[in-house]
Amino acid sequence: MKVTAIVLAAGQGTRMKSDLPKVLHPICGKPMLWHVLESLKHAITEKPVVIVGYGAEQVKAFAADSAQCVLQEPQLGTAHAALQAESLVKDKADYVIVTYADMPLLRGQTFQQLLETQRLNSGPFSLLTVIADDPRGFGRIVRKADGTVAAIVEEYVATPEQQKIKELNVGAYCFKADWLWDALHRIQKNPRKGEYYLTDVVELAVKENLPVQAVVHHDLIETIGINTRIHLAEAEAAMRRRINEMHMLNGVTMTDPASTYIEAGVIIGKDTTILPNTYIQGDTIIGERNIIGPNSHIRDTKIGNGCKIFMSVMEGAVLEDGVDMGPFARLRKGAHLGRHVHMGNFGEVKDSYLAEGVKMGHFSYIGNATIGANTNIGAGTITCNFDGEKKHPTEIGENVFIGSDTMLVAPLKIGSGARTGAGAVVTKNVAEDTLVVGMPARAIKKFERKEKKK
Ligand code: UD1
Ligand code: MG
């Protein structure tokens, strides 16, 4: 059985008041459209088709890897949008799911359920509905006496009686493929709006006396559609709760999930504890038994097991097992901390490797450096890696003792076992097991005194 999907994403989303196409607005760090494509994966077997229109190039640039994109130009309504996929999808699948890209909270299991319902339906399609007190402008579902669907009535044409109907059209349909294309061609332009409405497929099926089935949903949250930034914030909160619950069910402790911000796609191992006001974003993978937070910000970082990260910030970093850092430590891109590295307050590391057991307790900057195992970096140490034009490397061996406030003027090599005195300014390579000290200030130039302007 082959199943594919068509995702309608050509509309502008005027009410978002944005230059960014609506379907690219992020929810928990990933575009709305990403969430829809992720959920669909649970039900489809073939590559889906995304219908693009407004901001087509941007949407295509995002979706091209995971979907085939087709341009709908001009945008003449939802039926017209679905029809654009005909040449790509016709005869290539047994079932076609059609859904809207502005419904990002629909779950994979919901699409599966829709597919299962249609597989048992002798009629041409099934659709998803929800029972809700607030109709939010959705189409109303009119039922026949036998329980099958009689019509979808859009709000603006609904009679006062129909407006009271609490069953609404969510905007997800599963069609028998061989019925769909002919039906889409037969849909007439809506005389009031001048658009071709996908919802008119119900009328076609009913005329042919074919049963339309509905999967009734009661989880209102799943059916939040995004039309404004208020809806976007509602969806963000709902998705955040869903992500946090998934991690907690997988064995992650969160002392306050309401103030824990984890983006979609982040992986966290069991018995890790996340403390409040912590942001974990991008391609981050975290192992087991870590304690992270409070007040930490982690992006695109790989963290091993048993680390302690207290009030710190990191991006593009790697932390091996047992790293202990913070408060107020910062890792920038390319920072790699080996096992049991200790990094205390106000340290910054960029593009550097600190081998196992390195200690860097206070106020240091390490950039473009490699530091051997068990070396101690004294308070206030700076790798002077930038000469105003270029970055230069610093190599420090194992078991080195760098005294407080040492300036390491790169390019520079410090041999294993070497030591520097407090306040040393090291400009030349230091041999193994050697102590270097000092750099007394000395006059090298006399300036002309200038009168101070008042
Ligand atoms: C639609 C349904 C309505 C349902 C509601 C649920 C129709 C006619 N109505 O209304 O019954 O309750 O969704 O969310 O289908 N799009 C295109 N090309 C177009 C027009 C729209 O790709 O020419 C896309 C939009 O980008 C959007 C989706 O289709 O993702 C739905 O369009 P929208 O205008 O939001 O329809 P609704 O008025 O919400
Ligand atoms: Mg809509």
Tab-separated table of N, CA, C and O in Angstrom, residues 315-354:
chain	number	residue	atom	x	y	z
A	315	GLU	N	27.377	27.285	22.716
A	315	GLU	CA	26.883	27.097	21.351
A	315	GLU	C	27.963	26.407	20.539
A	315	GLU	O	29.134	26.792	20.584
A	316	GLY	N	27.589	25.364	19.813
A	316	GLY	CA	28.532	24.683	18.928
A	316	GLY	C	29.679	24.027	19.673
A	316	GLY	O	30.800	23.966	19.174
A	317	ALA	N	29.410	23.517	20.879
A	317	ALA	CA	30.481	22.959	21.713
A	317	ALA	C	30.314	21.449	21.899
A	317	ALA	O	29.268	20.885	21.588
A	318	VAL	N	31.380	20.816	22.405
A	318	VAL	CA	31.328	19.399	22.770
A	318	VAL	C	31.831	19.274	24.200
A	318	VAL	O	32.884	19.816	24.537
A	319	LEU	N	31.082	18.576	25.045
A	319	LEU	CA	31.500	18.328	26.425
A	319	LEU	C	31.531	16.831	26.642
A	319	LEU	O	30.505	16.158	26.472
A	320	GLU	N	32.681	16.310	27.022
A	320	GLU	CA	32.740	14.878	27.317
A	320	GLU	C	32.229	14.626	28.737
A	320	GLU	O	31.841	15.558	29.428
A	321	ASP	N	32.281	13.362	29.172
A	321	ASP	CA	31.682	12.994	30.460
A	321	ASP	C	32.296	13.753	31.643
A	321	ASP	O	33.494	14.015	31.663
A	322	GLY	N	31.462	14.031	32.614
A	322	GLY	CA	31.945	14.544	33.897
A	322	GLY	C	32.451	15.969	33.893
A	322	GLY	O	33.144	16.383	34.820
A	323	VAL	N	32.116	16.732	32.876
A	323	VAL	CA	32.534	18.143	32.858
A	323	VAL	C	31.733	18.899	33.920
A	323	VAL	O	30.553	18.648	34.125
A	324	ASP	N	32.414	19.818	34.565
A	324	ASP	CA	31.771	20.600	35.623
A	324	ASP	C	31.984	22.068	35.275
A	324	ASP	O	33.130	22.529	35.222
A	325	MET	N	30.912	22.772	34.969
A	325	MET	CA	31.125	24.165	34.567
A	325	MET	C	30.125	25.146	35.144
A	325	MET	O	28.995	24.811	35.450
A	326	GLY	N	30.618	26.372	35.314
A	326	GLY	CA	29.776	27.449	35.769
A	326	GLY	C	30.007	27.756	37.229
A	326	GLY	O	30.808	27.101	37.878
A	327	PRO	N	29.348	28.760	37.782
A	327	PRO	CA	28.389	29.591	37.059
A	327	PRO	C	29.085	30.557	36.092
A	327	PRO	O	30.272	30.801	36.209
A	328	PHE	N	28.324	31.047	35.169
A	328	PHE	CA	28.742	32.112	34.239
A	328	PHE	C	29.923	31.711	33.360
A	328	PHE	O	30.862	32.474	33.186
A	329	ALA	N	29.886	30.519	32.823
A	329	ALA	CA	30.917	30.107	31.863
A	329	ALA	C	30.320	30.181	30.467
A	329	ALA	O	29.111	30.048	30.289
A	330	ARG	N	31.185	30.404	29.484
A	330	ARG	CA	30.680	30.505	28.118
A	330	ARG	C	31.547	29.703	27.156
A	330	ARG	O	32.761	29.879	27.101
A	331	LEU	N	30.887	28.833	26.401
A	331	LEU	CA	31.573	28.090	25.351
A	331	LEU	C	31.086	28.590	24.013
A	331	LEU	O	29.885	28.630	23.759
A	332	ARG	N	32.037	28.945	23.165
A	332	ARG	CA	31.658	29.349	21.810
A	332	ARG	C	31.985	28.227	20.843
A	332	ARG	O	32.507	27.190	21.213
A	333	LYS	N	31.708	28.488	19.572
A	333	LYS	CA	31.840	27.471	18.534
A	333	LYS	C	33.224	26.813	18.573
A	333	LYS	O	34.232	27.484	18.682
A	334	GLY	N	33.221	25.497	18.487
A	334	GLY	CA	34.492	24.774	18.411
A	334	GLY	C	35.144	24.519	19.761
A	334	GLY	O	36.253	24.007	19.823
A	335	ALA	N	34.463	24.858	20.859
A	335	ALA	CA	35.011	24.534	22.180
A	335	ALA	C	34.794	23.049	22.433
A	335	ALA	O	33.698	22.536	22.222
A	336	HIS	N	35.825	22.360	22.863
A	336	HIS	CA	35.715	20.924	23.139
A	336	HIS	C	36.368	20.665	24.495
A	336	HIS	O	37.568	20.812	24.647
A	337	LEU	N	35.546	20.296	25.465
A	337	LEU	CA	36.053	20.041	26.810
A	337	LEU	C	36.121	18.539	27.032
A	337	LEU	O	35.107	17.842	26.935
A	338	GLY	N	37.314	18.025	27.339
A	338	GLY	CA	37.491	16.588	27.573
A	338	GLY	C	36.879	16.163	28.902
A	338	GLY	O	36.300	16.979	29.638
A	339	ARG	N	37.060	14.887	29.227
A	339	ARG	CA	36.470	14.324	30.452
A	339	ARG	C	36.941	15.083	31.692
A	339	ARG	O	38.115	15.411	31.810
A	340	HIS	N	36.003	15.317	32.581
A	340	HIS	CA	36.291	15.904	33.897
A	340	HIS	C	37.001	17.249	33.839
A	340	HIS	O	37.733	17.594	34.765
A	341	VAL	N	36.815	17.965	32.771
A	341	VAL	CA	37.328	19.340	32.750
A	341	VAL	C	36.509	20.155	33.748
A	341	VAL	O	35.297	19.966	33.880
A	342	HIS	N	37.198	21.029	34.463
A	342	HIS	CA	36.483	21.951	35.349
A	342	HIS	C	36.654	23.368	34.824
A	342	HIS	O	37.758	23.818	34.572
A	343	MET	N	35.535	24.027	34.634
A	343	MET	CA	35.581	25.390	34.133
A	343	MET	C	34.705	26.241	35.046
A	343	MET	O	33.498	26.047	35.102
A	344	GLY	N	35.332	27.140	35.758
A	344	GLY	CA	34.583	27.920	36.755
A	344	GLY	C	33.972	29.178	36.182
A	344	GLY	O	33.660	29.256	35.002
A	345	ASN	N	33.842	30.193	37.050
A	345	ASN	CA	33.118	31.396	36.640
A	345	ASN	C	33.905	32.288	35.681
A	345	ASN	O	35.114	32.373	35.725
A	346	PHE	N	33.186	32.932	34.824
A	346	PHE	CA	33.698	33.927	33.874
A	346	PHE	C	34.842	33.418	33.011
A	346	PHE	O	35.821	34.104	32.795
A	347	GLY	N	34.709	32.210	32.522
A	347	GLY	CA	35.665	31.706	31.540
A	347	GLY	C	35.008	31.686	30.180
A	347	GLY	O	33.783	31.557	30.070
A	348	GLU	N	35.816	31.862	29.138
A	348	GLU	CA	35.302	31.764	27.771
A	348	GLU	C	36.250	30.877	26.989
A	348	GLU	O	37.469	31.052	27.050
A	349	VAL	N	35.692	29.927	26.254
A	349	VAL	CA	36.517	29.046	25.423
A	349	VAL	C	35.947	29.041	24.022
A	349	VAL	O	34.729	28.908	23.833
A	350	LYS	N	36.822	29.189	23.026
A	350	LYS	CA	36.390	29.176	21.620
A	350	LYS	C	37.402	28.394	20.808
A	350	LYS	O	38.603	28.567	21.023
A	351	ASP	N	36.947	27.567	19.856
A	351	ASP	CA	37.852	26.856	18.951
A	351	ASP	C	39.052	26.267	19.669
A	351	ASP	O	40.192	26.485	19.245
A	352	SER	N	38.805	25.545	20.722
A	352	SER	CA	39.917	25.025	21.520
A	352	SER	C	39.585	23.653	22.068
A	352	SER	O	38.418	23.341	22.307
A	353	TYR	N	40.618	22.858	22.309
A	353	TYR	CA	40.440	21.554	22.933
A	353	TYR	C	41.119	21.543	24.282
A	353	TYR	O	42.319	21.823	24.383
A	354	LEU	N	40.366	21.271	25.321
A	354	LEU	CA	40.912	21.139	26.672
A	354	LEU	C	40.853	19.656	27.015
A	354	LEU	O	39.775	19.079	27.115
